[in-house]
XYZ file of C-alpha atoms in Angstrom:
318
model
C -0.068 -0.097 -0.204
C 1.343 3.584 -0.798
C 1.961 5.635 2.217
C 0.773 9.065 2.221
C 3.871 10.907 2.589
C 5.473 9.196 -0.322
C 2.267 9.071 -2.400
C 3.325 11.430 -5.218
C 6.813 10.053 -5.491
C 5.488 6.531 -5.756
C 2.983 7.629 -8.255
C 5.576 9.404 -10.380
C 7.640 6.274 -10.142
C 4.841 3.940 -11.634
C 4.340 6.234 -14.546
C 8.082 6.171 -15.115
C 7.956 2.312 -14.991
C 4.910 2.191 -17.382
C 6.942 4.264 -19.988
C 9.922 2.280 -19.649
C 8.508 -1.186 -19.735
C 7.955 -2.965 -23.010
C 3.954 -3.237 -23.347
C 2.603 -6.654 -24.743
C 1.863 -6.659 -28.411
C -1.369 -8.387 -29.265
C -0.627 -8.526 -32.975
C 2.216 -10.764 -32.150
C 0.216 -12.852 -30.087
C -2.298 -13.208 -33.048
C 0.210 -14.867 -35.126
C 0.775 -17.685 -32.504
C 0.349 -21.024 -34.549
C -1.205 -23.113 -31.605
C -2.246 -20.444 -29.119
C -5.633 -18.815 -29.848
C -7.622 -16.089 -27.950
C -10.376 -18.424 -27.190
C -8.003 -20.275 -24.957
C -7.482 -17.128 -22.792
C -10.426 -17.123 -20.569
C -9.667 -20.864 -19.648
C -6.245 -20.075 -18.547
C -7.112 -16.727 -16.802
C -10.129 -18.493 -14.806
C -7.451 -21.001 -13.762
C -4.601 -18.357 -12.731
C -7.345 -16.412 -10.844
C -8.431 -19.458 -9.050
C -4.618 -20.214 -8.152
C -3.974 -16.640 -7.085
C -7.071 -16.466 -4.911
C -6.280 -19.808 -2.998
C -2.846 -18.728 -2.520
C -3.966 -15.650 -0.947
C -1.558 -13.531 -2.985
C -1.541 -9.721 -3.571
C -3.764 -8.222 -5.952
C -0.915 -6.744 -7.892
C 0.759 -10.209 -8.186
C -2.154 -11.396 -10.417
C -1.833 -8.398 -12.898
C 2.036 -8.508 -12.832
C 1.785 -12.196 -13.878
C -0.666 -11.447 -16.617
C 1.612 -8.702 -18.025
C 4.664 -11.091 -17.768
C 2.817 -13.912 -19.659
C 1.444 -11.727 -22.304
C 5.040 -10.071 -22.834
C 6.524 -13.580 -23.211
C 3.760 -14.703 -25.479
C 4.618 -11.341 -27.697
C 8.159 -12.543 -28.162
C 8.156 -16.519 -28.234
C 6.097 -19.085 -29.824
C 4.346 -20.973 -26.909
C 2.818 -24.391 -27.847
C -0.758 -25.164 -26.720
C 0.709 -27.851 -24.295
C 2.833 -25.559 -22.573
C 0.452 -22.491 -22.441
C -0.617 -23.283 -18.580
C 3.239 -24.002 -17.807
C 4.024 -20.324 -18.875
C 0.838 -18.945 -17.070
C 1.797 -20.786 -13.756
C 5.642 -19.855 -14.175
C 4.648 -16.061 -14.556
C 2.640 -16.228 -11.556
C 5.475 -17.788 -9.664
C 7.814 -14.956 -10.753
C 5.276 -12.459 -9.751
C 4.922 -13.864 -6.301
C 8.513 -13.980 -5.671
C 8.910 -10.436 -6.892
C 5.868 -8.992 -4.925
C 4.743 -11.237 -2.189
C 5.913 -12.623 1.184
C 8.071 -15.489 0.993
C 5.552 -17.497 2.894
C 2.958 -17.021 0.342
C 5.097 -17.912 -2.728
C 4.001 -21.578 -3.960
C 6.547 -24.073 -3.714
C 7.408 -26.360 -6.819
C 5.421 -29.267 -5.502
C 2.554 -26.837 -5.155
C 2.829 -25.707 -8.642
C 3.196 -29.140 -10.009
C -0.202 -30.108 -7.816
C -2.051 -27.159 -9.134
C -1.383 -28.402 -12.731
C -2.516 -31.997 -11.694
C 1.264 -33.131 -12.300
C 0.824 -32.475 -16.003
C 4.525 -30.876 -15.862
C 7.608 -31.947 -14.035
C 8.880 -29.747 -11.306
C 12.026 -29.047 -13.047
C 10.079 -27.772 -16.043
C 8.756 -24.613 -13.968
C 12.637 -23.881 -13.203
C 13.201 -24.084 -16.871
C 10.649 -22.026 -17.966
C 11.260 -19.294 -15.255
C 14.842 -19.227 -16.730
C 13.682 -18.859 -20.300
C 10.863 -16.058 -19.416
C 13.611 -13.949 -17.574
C 15.803 -14.171 -20.272
C 13.457 -13.653 -22.923
C 12.458 -10.409 -21.312
C 16.237 -9.539 -20.528
C 15.251 -9.539 -16.762
C 13.382 -6.243 -17.469
C 10.216 -7.692 -15.612
C 9.258 -4.500 -13.402
C 6.032 -2.995 -14.471
C 3.374 -0.693 -13.189
C 0.014 -2.500 -12.218
C -3.728 -1.253 -12.106
C -4.103 -2.047 -8.386
C -0.981 0.102 -7.744
C -2.288 3.013 -9.347
C -5.726 2.331 -7.948
C -4.325 2.388 -4.385
C -2.931 5.887 -5.250
C -6.225 7.329 -6.332
C -8.522 5.961 -3.591
C -5.900 6.306 -0.795
C -8.101 9.299 0.662
C -11.498 7.114 0.395
C -13.206 5.737 3.312
C -12.225 2.218 4.432
C -15.759 0.946 3.909
C -15.746 2.632 0.351
C -16.496 -0.169 -2.384
C -14.656 1.865 -4.877
C -11.244 0.070 -4.766
C -12.897 -3.363 -4.870
C -15.330 -2.516 -7.661
C -12.343 -1.092 -9.502
C -10.249 -4.163 -9.208
C -13.173 -6.192 -10.242
C -13.628 -4.320 -13.464
C -9.846 -4.296 -14.165
C -9.661 -8.108 -13.729
C -12.571 -8.132 -16.452
C -10.098 -6.439 -18.938
C -7.558 -9.170 -18.518
C -9.762 -11.353 -20.504
C -10.078 -9.850 -23.831
C -7.562 -9.018 -26.541
C -8.769 -5.378 -27.026
C -7.338 -4.337 -23.589
C -3.952 -6.385 -24.052
C -1.295 -3.932 -24.432
C -3.156 -0.859 -22.885
C -1.074 1.179 -20.322
C -2.048 0.504 -16.793
C -2.873 4.201 -16.256
C -5.642 4.172 -18.944
C -7.335 1.132 -17.708
C -6.860 2.626 -13.938
C -8.770 5.795 -14.752
C -11.687 3.993 -16.624
C -12.213 1.340 -14.154
C -12.082 4.115 -11.299
C -14.813 6.098 -13.384
C -16.936 3.401 -13.584
C -16.475 1.968 -9.972
C -17.276 5.319 -8.634
C -20.516 5.799 -10.826
C -21.538 2.106 -9.484
C -20.812 3.241 -5.930
C -23.479 6.180 -6.635
C -21.008 8.832 -6.841
C -22.040 11.852 -8.749
C -19.320 12.925 -11.371
C -19.001 15.717 -13.804
C -19.021 13.992 -17.240
C -17.565 17.187 -18.663
C -14.241 17.031 -16.735
C -13.676 13.503 -18.508
C -11.738 13.111 -22.026
C -13.502 11.284 -24.918
C -10.888 8.254 -24.748
C -11.674 7.703 -21.025
C -15.451 7.516 -21.520
C -15.104 5.265 -24.627
C -12.656 2.801 -22.799
C -15.256 2.857 -19.779
C -18.034 1.864 -22.150
C -16.064 -0.887 -23.704
C -15.188 -2.461 -19.938
C -18.982 -1.783 -19.360
C -19.789 -4.064 -22.318
C -17.379 -6.846 -21.253
C -18.866 -6.255 -17.614
C -22.384 -7.996 -18.836
C -20.858 -11.350 -18.958
C -17.976 -12.151 -16.772
C -16.514 -15.425 -16.079
C -17.496 -17.723 -13.246
C -14.336 -17.421 -11.591
C -14.752 -13.789 -11.188
C -18.261 -14.182 -10.199
C -17.388 -16.448 -7.257
C -14.495 -14.246 -6.222
C -16.376 -10.918 -6.168
C -19.772 -12.319 -4.919
C -18.443 -12.767 -1.205
C -18.883 -10.135 1.432
C -15.138 -9.760 1.682
C -15.198 -8.354 -1.868
C -18.108 -6.031 -0.871
C -20.433 -7.857 -3.159
C -18.691 -6.160 -6.210
C -20.221 -8.219 -8.628
C -23.777 -7.813 -7.480
C -23.235 -4.078 -7.511
C -21.633 -3.993 -11.089
C -24.428 -6.459 -12.285
C -27.207 -4.074 -11.169
C -25.410 -0.846 -12.806
C -24.806 -2.909 -16.000
C -28.628 -4.032 -15.862
C -29.558 -0.068 -15.651
C -26.782 1.437 -17.856
C -26.403 0.562 -21.371
C -23.461 3.107 -21.769
C -22.136 5.971 -20.259
C -22.983 9.575 -21.306
C -20.545 10.373 -24.056
C -18.055 12.856 -23.247
C -19.022 16.616 -23.968
C -18.588 17.851 -27.571
C -18.133 21.045 -29.394
C -21.113 23.316 -28.933
C -23.231 23.531 -32.126
C -23.045 27.007 -33.508
C -26.115 28.932 -33.144
C -27.869 30.019 -36.340
C -28.317 33.818 -36.729
C -31.138 35.167 -39.319
C -29.903 36.520 -42.266
C -26.379 34.620 -42.071
C -25.560 31.626 -44.136
C -25.116 28.363 -42.086
C -21.591 27.528 -40.755
C -19.262 25.674 -43.004
C -18.718 22.150 -41.705
C -15.080 21.416 -41.045
C -12.984 19.655 -43.850
C -12.478 15.941 -43.721
C -8.896 14.809 -43.503
C -7.251 13.823 -46.515
C -7.647 10.315 -47.268
C -4.747 8.106 -47.791
C -4.818 4.637 -49.287
C -3.799 2.451 -46.043
C -2.545 -0.968 -46.680
C -2.035 -3.824 -43.998
C -0.234 -2.599 -41.231
C 3.012 -4.824 -40.681
C 3.663 -6.782 -37.641
C 6.135 -4.866 -35.127
C 9.572 -5.818 -35.742
C 11.620 -7.849 -33.551
C 15.344 -8.570 -33.490
C 15.070 -12.380 -33.204
C 12.275 -12.733 -35.551
C 12.962 -14.685 -38.868
C 10.721 -14.241 -42.080
C 10.601 -17.557 -44.065
C 10.152 -16.866 -47.847
C 6.379 -16.030 -48.515
C 5.378 -16.068 -44.761
C 4.730 -13.522 -42.088
C 7.138 -12.704 -39.369
C 6.928 -15.290 -36.576
C 8.295 -14.920 -33.110
C 11.355 -17.424 -32.348
C 10.254 -20.592 -31.122
C 10.182 -21.833 -27.307
C 12.823 -24.471 -26.944
C 11.697 -28.183 -26.659
C 14.141 -29.088 -23.860
C 11.719 -30.302 -21.549
C 11.720 -33.740 -20.132
C 8.382 -34.505 -20.241
C 5.146 -33.710 -22.334
C 2.308 -31.898 -20.725
C -1.093 -32.852 -21.244
C -3.195 -30.769 -23.690
C -5.683 -28.874 -21.686
C -7.660 -27.111 -24.309
């Protein structure tokens, strides 16, 4: 938790981290030969359940998903290794952020995966993830930024918990992958305060913030069962029920303020509409270049392969 006397300095550091850290690239995950986006909710449900059962910090979950996505943006991950990478990312994040007593052991990791992977496979994958990311794993997370923005709220205020619930919803879908944590934070905080019944001046909000909040609100209509279980409890201030009620009565937020419409004056010609921007012929945007990528003749750029140096083959879970 951010202490008041260092709040401004800590938040400035988070923004600096956000600017320095390489964000995941969903376009690179698109070209994974085996991993598909429909598999993501299954892995996310599993990781959220593991994270909750281990009683890890909220920041740990978001840190782990960031590591997972950054790795999948740089390396080809086989379907049978997808769960292995996810669990290893959670393990790394726990060691980085949580108490030592909360960090899962190798035997616990193997048990969580129903012995689909040998214990030494987690160690090998940990080394490979860290080397792929060049040990640059620090990143700002949404819960840390939410803690800053809600530090003066009442302890009984549900805003922080509701915002965390909405932020976890964004972890599931491709359209939010790679978005800076500060953007997700602001939009989730906006929604959480509205859900909590607070009055906000919509004129003070920018279009991008409202549009992103509307997209999050749309995804909140169908949350995963793992999130429903987690946020239906009293300890989570029944955030799921509060958001469900809000979603049922609100299709989307009021759009951000627009430029005022010019008033017509008798005897004057109507105002000239602004010119449309010049149109350009836009081709397909190429995938972001990567120093280790290879381009076979006649094929798209593909990330380098994950080594096959494991001692056993994991069960396919999807």
